[in-house]
Amino acid sequence: MHFYPTERIALFIDGANLYAASKTLSFDIDYKRLLALFRSKGQLVRALYYTALAEDQEYSSIRPLIDWLDYNGYTMVTKPTKEFVDATGRRKVKGNMDIELAVDAMELAEHLDHLVIFSGDGDFRSLVESLQHKGKRVSVISSLSTNPPMVADELRRQADQFIDLADLQHEIGRTTSDRSQRRRLDNESEATEATEAYDPSDFVET
């Protein structure tokens, strides 16, 4: 990864997209390590995590993770999901956060030097181009190592820097000892359970 120590950096994390990529690569994200990694690369201004929540449920499996992130250095951006039934009669949940991420990136850009987008969604290509026109560096983190690749080719080409999530596994992945320790600690085990239970495959893009 190419970062400069004086750069003002912000992370824009598409939660469902990052989860899907890490699960396909067969490892879990350690969000403490992820934050520490980018704090060591420059001046981390903000780390924003985007996800949709099912507001009408008494309990959501992702809520413990959301609460943990909110208290541990992340800015949470959420909105209620919308449920519908598709033409085949299958229940679907609509929870796309692309607009929220793009608007925040454009608004914060004047205070940043380097924006890091955790998503492989090709819809972000225009956002990356617009940020570059403002003189900003943009890195995209997703994966080419999955089959099929999780990152759209047009997004990867547009980015100033593409970082394969697989190459970060040893720096931000949970180790076996991490999992064992977290199961012994009530507050962190809740975050672990939420991450393991959260399945963004129920979500559809709109």
Backbone as a chain_set.jsonl record, in Angstrom:
{"seq": "MHFYPTERIALFIDGANLYAASKTLSFDIDYKRLLALFRSKGQLVRALYYTALAEDQEYSSIRPLIDWLDYNGYTMVTKPTKEFVDATGRRKVKGNMDIELAVDAMELAEHLDHLVIFSGDGDFRSLVESLQHKGKRVSVISSLSTNPPMVADELRRQADQFIDLADLQHEIGRTTSDRSQRRRLDNESEATEATEAYDPSDFVET", "coords": {"N": [[0.849, -1.196, 0.0], [0.475, 2.242, -0.761], [0.938, 4.999, 0.987], [1.191, 8.297, 2.406], [2.838, 9.734, 5.209], [1.895, 12.249, 6.022], [-0.585, 12.516, 4.955], [-4.081, 13.217, 5.058], [-6.472, 10.999, 5.859], [-9.427, 9.124, 5.093], [-11.725, 6.486, 5.729], [-14.128, 4.704, 3.892], [-16.486, 2.506, 4.324], [-18.266, 0.043, 2.838], [-20.349, -1.867, 4.348], [-21.792, -4.375, 3.909], [-20.658, -5.194, 1.503], [-17.922, -5.452, 2.131], [-18.077, -7.45, 4.075], [-19.071, -9.605, 2.54], [-16.929, -9.993, 0.764], [-14.789, -10.675, 2.503], [-15.771, -13.024, 3.663], [-15.949, -14.67, 1.426], [-13.288, -14.95, 0.96], [-12.666, -16.421, 3.114], [-12.014, -15.438, 5.735], [-12.274, -13.57, 8.823], [-12.902, -10.144, 9.575], [-10.917, -8.205, 11.709], [-11.792, -5.534, 13.348], [-10.546, -3.768, 15.07], [-7.841, -4.094, 14.454], [-7.902, -3.321, 11.796], [-8.484, -0.565, 11.968], [-6.23, 0.277, 13.392], [-4.216, -0.278, 11.54], [-4.595, 1.612, 9.444], [-4.375, 3.95, 10.861], [-1.708, 3.927, 11.291], [-0.715, 4.556, 8.842], [-1.097, 7.178, 8.098], [-2.685, 10.355, 8.753], [-5.48, 9.604, 10.177], [-8.602, 10.695, 9.646], [-11.33, 10.043, 9.678], [-13.387, 7.126, 9.986], [-15.777, 5.607, 8.349], [-18.636, 3.57, 8.485], [-20.948, 1.832, 6.634], [-24.234, 0.618, 6.66], [-27.371, -1.081, 6.285], [-30.243, -1.399, 8.396], [-32.609, -3.597, 9.867], [-35.276, -2.229, 11.045], [-37.729, -2.979, 12.1], [-37.504, -5.292, 13.519], [-37.264, -7.011, 16.646], [-34.806, -7.87, 17.485], [-31.697, -7.672, 15.919], [-29.164, -9.421, 14.249], [-26.882, -8.051, 13.538], [-26.739, -5.806, 15.115], [-25.239, -5.843, 17.641], [-22.599, -5.755, 16.659], [-22.65, -3.301, 15.285], [-23.065, -1.541, 17.448], [-20.686, -1.993, 18.86], [-18.707, -1.095, 17.025], [-19.442, 1.587, 16.901], [-18.676, 2.568, 19.361], [-15.983, 2.31, 19.248], [-14.271, 3.87, 17.594], [-15.356, 4.124, 15.025], [-17.517, 5.778, 12.684], [-20.877, 5.435, 12.417], [-23.121, 4.895, 9.769], [-26.341, 4.51, 9.031], [-29.46, 3.144, 7.795], [-32.995, 2.383, 7.606], [-33.955, -0.852, 6.416], [-35.837, -1.995, 3.536], [-38.444, -4.181, 2.923], [-39.479, -6.553, 0.442], [-41.272, -8.618, -1.933], [-40.089, -10.557, -4.559], [-40.545, -11.302, -8.141], [-40.525, -14.04, -8.215], [-41.563, -14.773, -5.871], [-39.854, -14.752, -3.748], [-38.593, -13.571, -0.671], [-37.124, -10.405, -0.323], [-34.674, -8.026, 0.748], [-34.199, -4.634, 0.709], [-31.443, -2.597, 0.856], [-29.492, -0.634, 0.055], [-26.579, 1.347, 0.313], [-25.202, 3.119, -1.282], [-25.649, 5.808, -2.17], [-25.544, 7.308, 0.2], [-22.883, 6.878, 0.981], [-21.495, 8.012, -1.201], [-22.315, 10.721, -1.125], [-21.316, 11.546, 1.393], [-18.563, 11.188, 0.946], [-18.025, 13.126, -1.037], [-18.681, 15.442, 0.364], [-16.86, 15.456, 2.481], [-14.459, 15.556, 1.191], [-12.95, 17.95, 0.824], [-11.572, 18.197, 3.153], [-9.727, 16.229, 3.158], [-6.95, 14.203, 1.959], [-6.634, 11.702, 0.922], [-8.8, 9.194, 0.053], [-10.26, 6.171, 1.043], [-11.956, 3.545, -0.243], [-13.916, 0.899, 0.649], [-15.099, -1.261, -1.224], [-16.286, -3.066, -4.071], [-18.014, -2.258, -5.942], [-19.037, -1.311, -9.105], [-20.529, 0.969, -9.539], [-19.369, 3.002, -8.162], [-17.404, 4.113, -9.7], [-17.728, 6.61, -11.023], [-17.847, 8.305, -8.832], [-15.236, 8.034, -7.813], [-13.789, 9.145, -9.946], [-14.744, 11.806, -9.87], [-13.771, 12.643, -7.39], [-11.048, 12.504, -7.871], [-10.811, 14.551, -9.72], [-10.973, 16.632, -8.015], [-8.509, 16.674, -7.021], [-7.83, 14.662, -5.268], [-6.464, 11.644, -3.875], [-7.479, 8.305, -4.442], [-8.106, 5.202, -3.088], [-9.085, 1.836, -3.643], [-10.458, -0.898, -1.999], [-10.946, -4.223, -2.361], [-11.492, -7.395, -3.878], [-9.654, -9.361, -6.182], [-9.068, -11.922, -5.976], [-11.068, -13.69, -5.527], [-13.536, -15.939, -6.94], [-16.207, -15.47, -8.878], [-14.268, -12.381, -9.458], [-14.548, -9.842, -6.895], [-14.461, -7.177, -7.383], [-15.373, -4.59, -9.632], [-14.156, -4.215, -12.914], [-13.966, -1.659, -14.116], [-13.987, 0.054, -11.928], [-11.667, -0.663, -10.547], [-9.721, 0.062, -12.435], [-10.075, 2.82, -12.503], [-9.343, 3.738, -9.981], [-6.716, 5.246, -8.027], [-5.145, 3.556, -6.657], [-5.353, 0.126, -6.235], [-6.147, -2.198, -3.802], [-5.853, -5.461, -2.858], [-8.025, -7.273, -0.875], [-7.328, -9.77, 0.041], [-4.579, -9.602, 0.336], [-4.327, -8.237, 2.656], [-5.027, -9.837, 4.698], [-3.313, -10.947, 6.682], [-2.847, -8.738, 8.19], [-5.246, -7.562, 9.022], [-6.983, -9.577, 9.62], [-8.777, -11.839, 11.777], [-7.18, -13.824, 14.216], [-6.793, -17.261, 15.333], [-6.366, -17.278, 18.1], [-7.38, -14.795, 18.731], [-10.121, -15.206, 18.321], [-10.672, -17.096, 20.302], [-10.089, -15.669, 22.63], [-11.976, -13.624, 22.462], [-14.329, -14.977, 22.788], [-14.272, -15.432, 25.467], [-14.701, -13.003, 26.544], [-17.381, -11.054, 27.295], [-18.385, -8.618, 26.115], [-16.974, -8.405, 23.672], [-17.48, -10.816, 22.484], [-20.078, -10.621, 21.661], [-19.873, -8.921, 19.468], [-18.444, -10.591, 17.78], [-20.286, -12.688, 17.365], [-22.261, -11.275, 16.025], [-20.993, -10.55, 13.645], [-20.51, -13.067, 12.519], [-23.097, -13.967, 12.169], [-24.327, -12.223, 10.466], [-25.629, -11.906, 7.276], [-25.189, -10.65, 4.266], [-26.167, -11.534, 1.862], [-28.852, -11.576, 1.666], [-29.531, -9.104, 0.866], [-30.332, -6.835, -1.799], [-29.169, -5.105, -4.676], [-30.028, -1.797, -5.682]], "CA": [[0.0, 0.0, 0.0], [1.246, 3.467, -0.847], [0.378, 6.118, 1.727], [2.178, 9.25, 2.885], [2.582, 9.996, 6.634], [1.215, 13.525, 6.258], [-1.902, 12.496, 4.316], [-5.323, 13.115, 5.822], [-7.119, 9.811, 5.29], [-10.719, 8.672, 5.611], [-12.175, 5.187, 5.239], [-15.55, 4.62, 3.571], [-16.655, 1.061, 4.313], [-19.545, -0.559, 2.465], [-20.333, -2.994, 5.275], [-22.236, -5.634, 3.305], [-19.699, -5.556, 0.463], [-16.707, -5.923, 2.798], [-18.395, -8.733, 4.706], [-19.168, -10.634, 1.496], [-15.586, -10.255, 0.235], [-13.972, -11.38, 3.494], [-16.298, -14.375, 3.821], [-15.556, -15.424, 0.248], [-11.862, -15.23, 1.15], [-12.603, -17.314, 4.289], [-11.465, -14.908, 6.981], [-13.091, -12.554, 9.481], [-12.232, -8.871, 9.788], [-10.712, -7.687, 13.057], [-11.96, -4.103, 13.114], [-9.521, -3.043, 15.838], [-6.608, -4.146, 13.671], [-8.1, -2.529, 10.585], [-8.336, 0.841, 12.336], [-4.823, 0.505, 13.755], [-3.403, -0.306, 10.324], [-4.677, 2.873, 8.704], [-3.825, 5.006, 11.71], [-0.249, 3.882, 11.155], [-0.349, 4.946, 7.48], [-1.223, 8.619, 7.922], [-3.562, 11.007, 9.727], [-6.822, 9.082, 9.94], [-9.589, 11.688, 10.051], [-12.625, 9.426, 9.91], [-13.646, 5.79, 9.464], [-17.228, 5.517, 8.269], [-19.124, 2.225, 8.191], [-22.312, 1.973, 6.097], [-25.034, -0.597, 6.623], [-28.809, -0.928, 6.49], [-30.716, -2.153, 9.551], [-34.033, -3.953, 9.898], [-35.785, -1.51, 12.212], [-38.966, -3.544, 12.629], [-37.236, -6.517, 14.272], [-36.9, -6.789, 18.031], [-33.365, -8.096, 17.594], [-31.004, -7.875, 14.654], [-27.878, -10.044, 14.539], [-25.761, -7.142, 13.294], [-26.743, -4.68, 16.043], [-24.097, -5.826, 18.571], [-21.419, -5.301, 15.929], [-22.825, -1.869, 15.046], [-22.831, -0.852, 18.719], [-19.254, -2.091, 19.183], [-17.983, -0.196, 16.134], [-19.808, 2.957, 17.246], [-17.929, 2.942, 20.566], [-14.562, 1.994, 19.091], [-13.555, 4.633, 16.591], [-16.024, 4.181, 13.728], [-18.737, 6.568, 12.541], [-21.866, 4.557, 11.818], [-24.135, 5.5, 8.904], [-27.332, 3.45, 8.84], [-30.83, 3.505, 7.424], [-33.849, 1.193, 7.676], [-34.141, -1.655, 5.207], [-37.2, -2.132, 3.029], [-38.68, -5.575, 2.526], [-40.447, -6.765, -0.619], [-41.277, -9.962, -2.509], [-39.79, -10.438, -5.99], [-41.47, -11.971, -9.067], [-40.535, -15.484, -7.953], [-42.154, -14.986, -4.559], [-38.818, -14.802, -2.722], [-38.464, -12.371, 0.164], [-35.9, -9.656, -0.526], [-34.508, -6.856, 1.596], [-33.492, -3.585, -0.005], [-30.683, -1.804, 1.81], [-28.32, -0.096, -0.631], [-26.057, 2.546, 0.963], [-24.292, 3.783, -2.213], [-25.86, 7.257, -2.2], [-25.037, 7.878, 1.452], [-21.419, 6.845, 0.934], [-21.025, 8.963, -2.202], [-22.55, 12.085, -0.637], [-20.352, 11.817, 2.466], [-17.227, 11.297, 0.361], [-17.92, 14.418, -1.7], [-18.735, 16.505, 1.369], [-15.646, 15.425, 3.311], [-13.273, 15.568, 0.338], [-12.132, 19.152, 0.994], [-10.784, 18.056, 4.381], [-8.956, 14.994, 3.031], [-5.995, 14.035, 0.868], [-6.686, 10.324, 0.42], [-10.031, 8.515, 0.437], [-10.15, 4.721, 0.866], [-13.304, 2.992, -0.387], [-13.987, -0.554, 0.806], [-16.191, -1.781, -2.037], [-15.92, -3.383, -5.445], [-19.174, -1.891, -6.753], [-18.688, -0.479, -10.246], [-21.258, 2.233, -9.491], [-18.533, 4.021, -7.525], [-16.376, 4.617, -10.609], [-17.949, 8.042, -11.239], [-17.456, 8.972, -7.59], [-13.768, 8.066, -7.774], [-13.35, 10.114, -10.945], [-15.056, 13.145, -9.379], [-12.828, 12.943, -6.305], [-9.748, 12.733, -8.499], [-10.872, 15.88, -10.324], [-10.77, 17.568, -6.914], [-7.118, 16.551, -6.604], [-7.711, 13.683, -4.191], [-6.084, 10.277, -4.185], [-8.527, 7.365, -4.054], [-7.768, 3.785, -3.093], [-10.217, 0.915, -3.575], [-10.122, -2.184, -1.392], [-11.885, -5.305, -2.653], [-10.675, -8.569, -4.176], [-9.569, -10.069, -7.454], [-8.675, -13.29, -5.655], [-12.256, -14.528, -5.456], [-14.03, -16.417, -8.235], [-15.618, -14.409, -9.712], [-13.709, -11.246, -8.706], [-15.533, -9.024, -6.203], [-14.322, -5.777, -7.8], [-15.661, -4.301, -11.036], [-12.937, -3.834, -13.618], [-13.929, -0.218, -14.347], [-13.643, 0.709, -10.661], [-10.25, -0.946, -10.286], [-8.91, 0.857, -13.352], [-10.208, 4.247, -12.196], [-8.704, 4.052, -8.702], [-5.281, 5.513, -8.018], [-4.502, 2.39, -6.065], [-6.229, -0.983, -5.881], [-5.568, -3.058, -2.775], [-6.619, -6.699, -2.748], [-8.32, -7.612, 0.513], [-6.59, -10.99, 0.375], [-3.226, -9.226, 0.729], [-4.386, -7.607, 3.979], [-5.537, -10.802, 5.677], [-2.395, -11.118, 7.811], [-2.8, -7.502, 8.963], [-6.547, -7.18, 9.584], [-7.802, -10.76, 9.874], [-8.774, -12.393, 13.132], [-6.419, -15.051, 14.405], [-7.479, -18.254, 16.17], [-6.275, -16.829, 19.488], [-8.311, -13.677, 18.849], [-11.476, -15.74, 18.451], [-10.784, -17.749, 21.608], [-10.116, -14.638, 23.653], [-13.218, -12.869, 22.372], [-15.421, -15.79, 23.329], [-14.204, -15.341, 26.924], [-15.063, -11.649, 26.924], [-18.773, -10.883, 26.899], [-18.647, -7.493, 25.217], [-16.415, -8.634, 22.357], [-18.084, -12.001, 21.884], [-21.293, -10.176, 20.993], [-19.48, -8.422, 18.156], [-18.08, -11.758, 16.978], [-21.505, -13.384, 16.965], [-22.971, -10.468, 15.036], [-20.291, -10.65, 12.367], [-20.688, -14.397, 11.966], [-24.487, -14.212, 11.835], [-24.785, -11.269, 9.453], [-25.514, -12.433, 5.923], [-25.658, -9.643, 3.325], [-26.706, -12.133, 0.636], [-30.283, -11.298, 1.632], [-29.727, -7.764, 0.334], [-30.264, -6.69, -3.243], [-28.763, -3.786, -5.126], [-31.095, -1.045, -6.358]], "C": [[0.876, 1.234, 0.0], [0.479, 4.611, -0.19], [1.521, 7.031, 2.158], [1.841, 9.628, 4.33], [1.793, 11.268, 6.903], [-0.19, 13.563, 5.652], [-3.032, 12.448, 5.335], [-6.182, 12.05, 5.12], [-8.505, 9.611, 5.898], [-11.078, 7.35, 4.955], [-13.682, 5.231, 5.025], [-15.865, 3.146, 3.326], [-18.091, 0.67, 3.986], [-19.627, -1.88, 3.234], [-20.691, -4.326, 4.649], [-21.232, -6.122, 2.268], [-18.414, -6.105, 1.076], [-16.93, -7.278, 3.444], [-18.396, -9.857, 3.671], [-17.788, -10.999, 0.959], [-14.751, -11.055, 1.222], [-14.457, -12.808, 3.695], [-15.924, -15.248, 2.621], [-14.088, -15.809, 0.321], [-11.595, -16.076, 2.401], [-11.806, -16.74, 5.46], [-12.378, -13.818, 7.523], [-12.26, -11.296, 9.7], [-12.109, -8.586, 11.275], [-10.714, -6.161, 12.926], [-11.024, -3.24, 13.951], [-8.225, -2.98, 15.039], [-6.725, -3.314, 12.401], [-7.884, -1.045, 10.876], [-6.876, 1.168, 12.655], [-3.926, 0.552, 12.522], [-3.416, 1.041, 9.621], [-4.259, 4.073, 9.553], [-2.309, 5.059, 11.595], [0.217, 4.39, 9.791], [-0.375, 6.454, 7.257], [-2.097, 9.197, 9.018], [-5.003, 10.601, 9.44], [-7.849, 10.049, 10.519], [-10.904, 11.025, 10.448], [-12.649, 8.025, 9.328], [-15.154, 5.583, 9.512], [-17.651, 4.13, 7.805], [-20.603, 2.329, 7.824], [-23.028, 0.633, 6.091], [-26.5, -0.27, 6.837], [-29.241, -1.847, 7.625], [-32.209, -2.424, 9.435], [-34.639, -3.376, 11.164], [-36.982, -2.173, 12.861], [-38.754, -4.83, 13.419], [-36.817, -6.185, 15.692], [-35.397, -6.955, 18.238], [-32.788, -8.345, 16.207], [-29.606, -8.388, 14.974], [-26.699, -9.099, 14.342], [-25.683, -6.015, 14.321], [-25.602, -4.696, 17.06], [-22.809, -5.352, 17.899], [-21.483, -3.799, 15.695], [-22.529, -1.078, 16.317], [-21.357, -0.86, 19.077], [-18.448, -1.119, 18.323], [-18.22, 1.259, 16.519], [-19.023, 3.462, 18.462], [-16.422, 2.787, 20.402], [-13.935, 2.605, 17.84], [-14.189, 4.753, 15.227], [-17.243, 5.111, 13.786], [-19.745, 5.714, 11.785], [-22.861, 5.362, 10.987], [-25.116, 4.384, 8.551], [-28.643, 4.036, 8.321], [-31.67, 2.241, 7.476], [-33.885, 0.448, 6.344], [-35.611, -1.627, 4.79], [-37.373, -3.545, 2.497], [-39.713, -5.643, 1.413], [-40.329, -8.2, -1.119], [-41.077, -9.826, -4.012], [-40.766, -11.27, -6.827], [-41.563, -13.471, -8.823], [-41.145, -15.819, -6.599], [-41.146, -15.046, -3.433], [-38.729, -13.475, -1.976], [-37.105, -11.718, -0.092], [-35.878, -8.457, 0.413], [-33.664, -5.839, 0.842], [-32.769, -2.699, 1.002], [-29.404, -1.251, 1.219], [-27.886, 1.221, 0.013], [-25.141, 3.358, 0.043], [-24.424, 5.303, -2.18], [-25.286, 7.909, -0.951], [-23.511, 7.939, 1.446], [-20.882, 7.902, -0.03], [-21.186, 10.405, -1.728], [-21.544, 12.448, 0.456], [-18.949, 12.008, 1.913], [-17.028, 12.664, -0.302], [-17.897, 15.568, -0.694], [-17.45, 16.59, 2.192], [-14.371, 15.636, 2.505], [-12.367, 16.765, 0.571], [-11.241, 19.09, 2.234], [-9.811, 16.878, 4.322], [-7.96, 15.077, 1.888], [-6.181, 12.693, 0.168], [-7.952, 9.663, 0.96], [-9.902, 7.028, 0.095], [-11.561, 4.134, 0.872], [-13.243, 1.471, -0.323], [-15.224, -1.051, 0.061], [-15.66, -2.088, -3.421], [-17.01, -2.99, -6.421], [-18.781, -0.918, -7.865], [-19.416, 0.854, -10.277], [-20.42, 3.357, -8.884], [-17.472, 4.593, -8.467], [-16.502, 6.129, -10.82], [-17.576, 8.848, -10.001], [-15.944, 9.108, -7.517], [-13.233, 9.11, -8.747], [-13.584, 11.549, -10.471], [-14.099, 13.567, -8.27], [-11.44, 13.227, -6.862], [-9.689, 14.106, -9.163], [-10.7, 16.973, -9.273], [-9.336, 17.495, -6.374], [-6.878, 15.553, -5.489], [-7.204, 12.343, -4.719], [-7.176, 9.348, -3.671], [-8.012, 5.936, -4.184], [-9.049, 2.973, -2.979], [-9.728, -0.402, -2.993], [-11.257, -3.171, -1.642], [-11.028, -6.519, -2.999], [-10.814, -9.064, -5.609], [-9.329, -11.556, -7.225], [-9.856, -14.24, -5.539], [-12.664, -14.961, -6.862], [-15.56, -16.445, -8.202], [-15.041, -13.285, -8.857], [-14.824, -10.406, -8.082], [-15.505, -7.573, -6.667], [-14.616, -5.635, -9.289], [-14.393, -3.774, -11.703], [-12.842, -2.325, -13.807], [-13.583, 0.561, -13.079], [-12.164, 0.53, -10.351], [-9.35, -0.093, -11.173], [-8.927, 2.344, -13.006], [-9.43, 4.634, -10.944], [-7.216, 4.362, -8.881], [-4.507, 4.294, -7.522], [-5.569, 1.339, -5.764], [-5.49, -1.888, -4.903], [-6.444, -4.294, -2.645], [-6.791, -7.057, -1.279], [-7.55, -8.848, 0.959], [-5.177, -10.674, 0.863], [-3.172, -8.595, 2.118], [-4.763, -8.594, 5.08], [-4.628, -10.924, 6.899], [-2.334, -9.882, 8.691], [-4.125, -7.146, 9.619], [-7.455, -8.372, 9.863], [-7.732, -11.191, 11.326], [-7.966, -13.673, 13.167], [-7.234, -16.008, 15.266], [-7.477, -17.828, 17.622], [-7.203, -15.66, 19.744], [-9.718, -14.195, 19.101], [-11.673, -16.36, 19.829], [-10.907, -16.725, 22.719], [-11.446, -13.893, 23.639], [-14.397, -13.663, 22.901], [-15.43, -15.745, 24.854], [-14.613, -13.974, 27.43], [-16.458, -11.329, 26.398], [-18.978, -9.771, 25.877], [-18.116, -7.74, 23.822], [-17.003, -9.88, 21.704], [-19.375, -11.64, 21.172], [-20.973, -9.661, 19.599], [-19.114, -9.574, 17.227], [-19.314, -12.472, 16.468], [-22.237, -12.608, 15.892], [-22.326, -10.592, 13.675], [-20.546, -11.997, 11.721], [-22.117, -14.633, 11.493], [-24.983, -13.344, 10.691], [-24.561, -11.817, 8.058], [-26.07, -11.427, 4.919], [-26.2, -10.218, 2.027], [-28.216, -11.93, 0.538], [-30.573, -9.939, 1.004], [-29.627, -7.759, -1.174], [-29.869, -5.275, -3.571], [-29.915, -3.114, -5.849], [-30.478, 0.132, -7.08]], "O": [[1.902, 1.275, 0.679], [-0.498, 5.121, -0.739], [2.67, 6.601, 2.262], [0.668, 9.824, 4.648], [1.092, 11.357, 7.911], [-0.907, 14.549, 5.823], [-2.957, 11.739, 6.339], [-6.558, 12.192, 3.957], [-8.724, 9.896, 7.076], [-10.78, 7.119, 3.783], [-14.423, 5.733, 5.87], [-15.557, 2.602, 2.266], [-19.012, 0.933, 4.759], [-19.048, -2.884, 2.821], [-19.973, -5.309, 4.834], [-20.979, -7.322, 2.162], [-17.875, -7.105, 0.601], [-16.07, -8.156, 3.369], [-17.807, -10.917, 3.884], [-17.503, -12.173, 0.724], [-14.077, -12.009, 0.832], [-13.644, -13.714, 3.877], [-15.618, -16.429, 2.782], [-13.684, -16.855, -0.187], [-10.449, -16.405, 2.706], [-11.026, -17.446, 6.098], [-13.157, -13.219, 6.781], [-11.063, -11.372, 9.976], [-13.082, -8.71, 12.018], [-9.745, -5.574, 12.447], [-10.738, -2.101, 13.581], [-7.588, -1.929, 14.96], [-5.759, -2.677, 11.978], [-7.192, -0.352, 10.131], [-6.355, 2.204, 12.241], [-2.98, 1.338, 12.471], [-2.364, 1.555, 9.242], [-3.837, 5.097, 9.015], [-1.701, 6.113, 11.78], [1.409, 4.631, 9.596], [0.256, 6.953, 6.326], [-2.237, 8.604, 10.087], [-5.662, 11.176, 8.574], [-7.952, 10.201, 11.736], [-11.52, 11.407, 11.443], [-12.016, 7.756, 8.307], [-15.734, 5.406, 10.583], [-17.093, 3.584, 6.852], [-21.409, 2.846, 8.597], [-22.506, -0.361, 5.587], [-26.83, 0.713, 7.5], [-28.687, -2.931, 7.804], [-32.972, -1.582, 8.963], [-34.527, -3.97, 12.237], [-37.236, -1.962, 14.047], [-39.713, -5.403, 13.936], [-36.107, -5.207, 15.927], [-34.794, -6.268, 19.063], [-33.326, -9.129, 15.425], [-28.936, -7.86, 15.861], [-25.63, -9.316, 14.914], [-24.663, -5.33, 14.396], [-25.034, -3.637, 17.328], [-22.02, -4.628, 18.507], [-20.489, -3.098, 15.884], [-21.828, -0.067, 16.275], [-20.826, 0.147, 19.546], [-17.596, -0.397, 18.841], [-17.298, 2.073, 16.468], [-18.743, 4.656, 18.568], [-15.665, 3.101, 21.321], [-13.174, 1.953, 17.125], [-13.634, 5.411, 14.347], [-17.911, 5.21, 14.815], [-19.498, 5.315, 10.646], [-23.379, 6.383, 11.44], [-24.761, 3.432, 7.856], [-28.893, 5.239, 8.398], [-31.128, 1.139, 7.4], [-33.848, 1.062, 5.277], [-36.496, -1.286, 5.574], [-36.554, -4.039, 1.721], [-40.696, -4.902, 1.418], [-39.389, -8.911, -0.763], [-41.797, -9.077, -4.672], [-41.699, -11.869, -6.291], [-42.557, -14.103, -9.181], [-41.237, -16.986, -6.219], [-41.501, -15.35, -2.294], [-38.785, -12.402, -2.576], [-36.071, -12.386, -0.079], [-36.921, -7.944, 0.818], [-32.557, -6.141, 0.394], [-33.393, -2.119, 1.892], [-28.337, -1.384, 1.819], [-28.71, 2.107, 0.236], [-24.381, 4.198, 0.523], [-23.417, 6.011, -2.163], [-24.62, 8.941, -1.033], [-22.922, 8.938, 1.858], [-19.924, 8.606, 0.289], [-20.283, 11.222, -1.913], [-20.982, 13.543, 0.442], [-18.221, 12.894, 2.361], [-15.978, 13.285, -0.141], [-17.177, 16.549, -0.88], [-17.011, 17.682, 2.553], [-13.309, 15.871, 3.081], [-11.145, 16.628, 0.526], [-10.272, 19.84, 2.347], [-9.149, 16.564, 5.311], [-8.093, 15.895, 0.977], [-5.918, 12.563, -1.028], [-8.152, 9.582, 2.172], [-9.487, 6.672, -1.008], [-12.272, 4.218, 1.874], [-12.59, 0.835, -1.151], [-16.28, -1.238, 0.666], [-14.711, -1.461, -3.892], [-16.947, -3.343, -7.599], [-18.258, 0.164, -7.599], [-18.98, 1.779, -10.963], [-20.729, 4.533, -9.073], [-16.712, 5.475, -8.067], [-15.501, 6.845, -10.799], [-17.046, 9.953, -10.114], [-15.428, 10.178, -7.196], [-12.328, 9.873, -8.409], [-12.722, 12.411, -10.648], [-13.668, 14.719, -8.221], [-10.738, 14.107, -6.363], [-8.64, 14.751, -9.168], [-10.326, 18.101, -9.596], [-8.994, 18.165, -5.399], [-5.836, 15.591, -4.833], [-7.479, 11.962, -5.856], [-7.734, 9.571, -2.597], [-7.548, 5.519, -5.245], [-9.988, 3.378, -2.294], [-8.719, -0.953, -3.432], [-12.384, -2.971, -1.187], [-9.931, -6.659, -2.458], [-11.909, -9.17, -6.161], [-9.38, -12.352, -8.162], [-9.674, -15.455, -5.461], [-12.188, -14.407, -7.853], [-16.152, -17.327, -7.581], [-15.296, -13.236, -7.654], [-15.905, -10.269, -8.655], [-16.431, -6.816, -6.376], [-14.172, -6.445, -10.104], [-13.653, -2.984, -11.118], [-11.758, -1.758, -13.675], [-12.953, 1.616, -13.153], [-11.492, 1.475, -9.938], [-8.328, 0.417, -10.713], [-7.932, 3.044, -13.189], [-8.91, 5.747, -10.86], [-6.552, 3.816, -9.762], [-3.369, 4.049, -7.922], [-6.57, 1.635, -5.112], [-4.353, -2.291, -5.147], [-7.635, -4.19, -2.355], [-5.816, -7.134, -0.532], [-7.165, -8.958, 2.123], [-4.636, -11.39, 1.705], [-2.093, -8.437, 2.69], [-4.813, -8.231, 6.255], [-5.114, -10.997, 8.027], [-1.832, -9.946, 9.813], [-4.138, -6.495, 10.663], [-8.59, -8.188, 10.302], [-6.745, -10.936, 12.016], [-8.055, -14.503, 12.263], [-8.242, -15.62, 15.857], [-8.481, -17.997, 18.315], [-7.758, -15.531, 20.836], [-10.426, -13.698, 19.976], [-12.718, -16.174, 20.453], [-11.716, -16.877, 23.634], [-11.984, -13.567, 24.697], [-15.359, -13.087, 23.408], [-16.465, -15.988, 25.475], [-14.849, -13.802, 28.626], [-16.684, -11.334, 25.188], [-19.673, -9.967, 24.88], [-18.751, -7.32, 22.855], [-17.016, -9.979, 20.477], [-19.737, -12.28, 20.184], [-21.711, -9.929, 18.651], [-19.429, -9.546, 16.037], [-19.396, -12.825, 15.292], [-22.776, -13.195, 14.953], [-23.015, -10.724, 12.664], [-20.773, -12.075, 10.514], [-22.349, -15.388, 10.549], [-25.954, -13.692, 10.02], [-23.435, -12.157, 7.693], [-27.284, -11.349, 4.732], [-26.651, -9.461, 1.168], [-28.799, -12.088, -0.535], [-31.714, -9.646, 0.649], [-28.923, -8.58, -1.762], [-30.193, -4.346, -2.832], [-30.689, -3.771, -6.545], [-31.19, 0.906, -7.719]]}, "num_chains": 1, "name": "protein.A"}
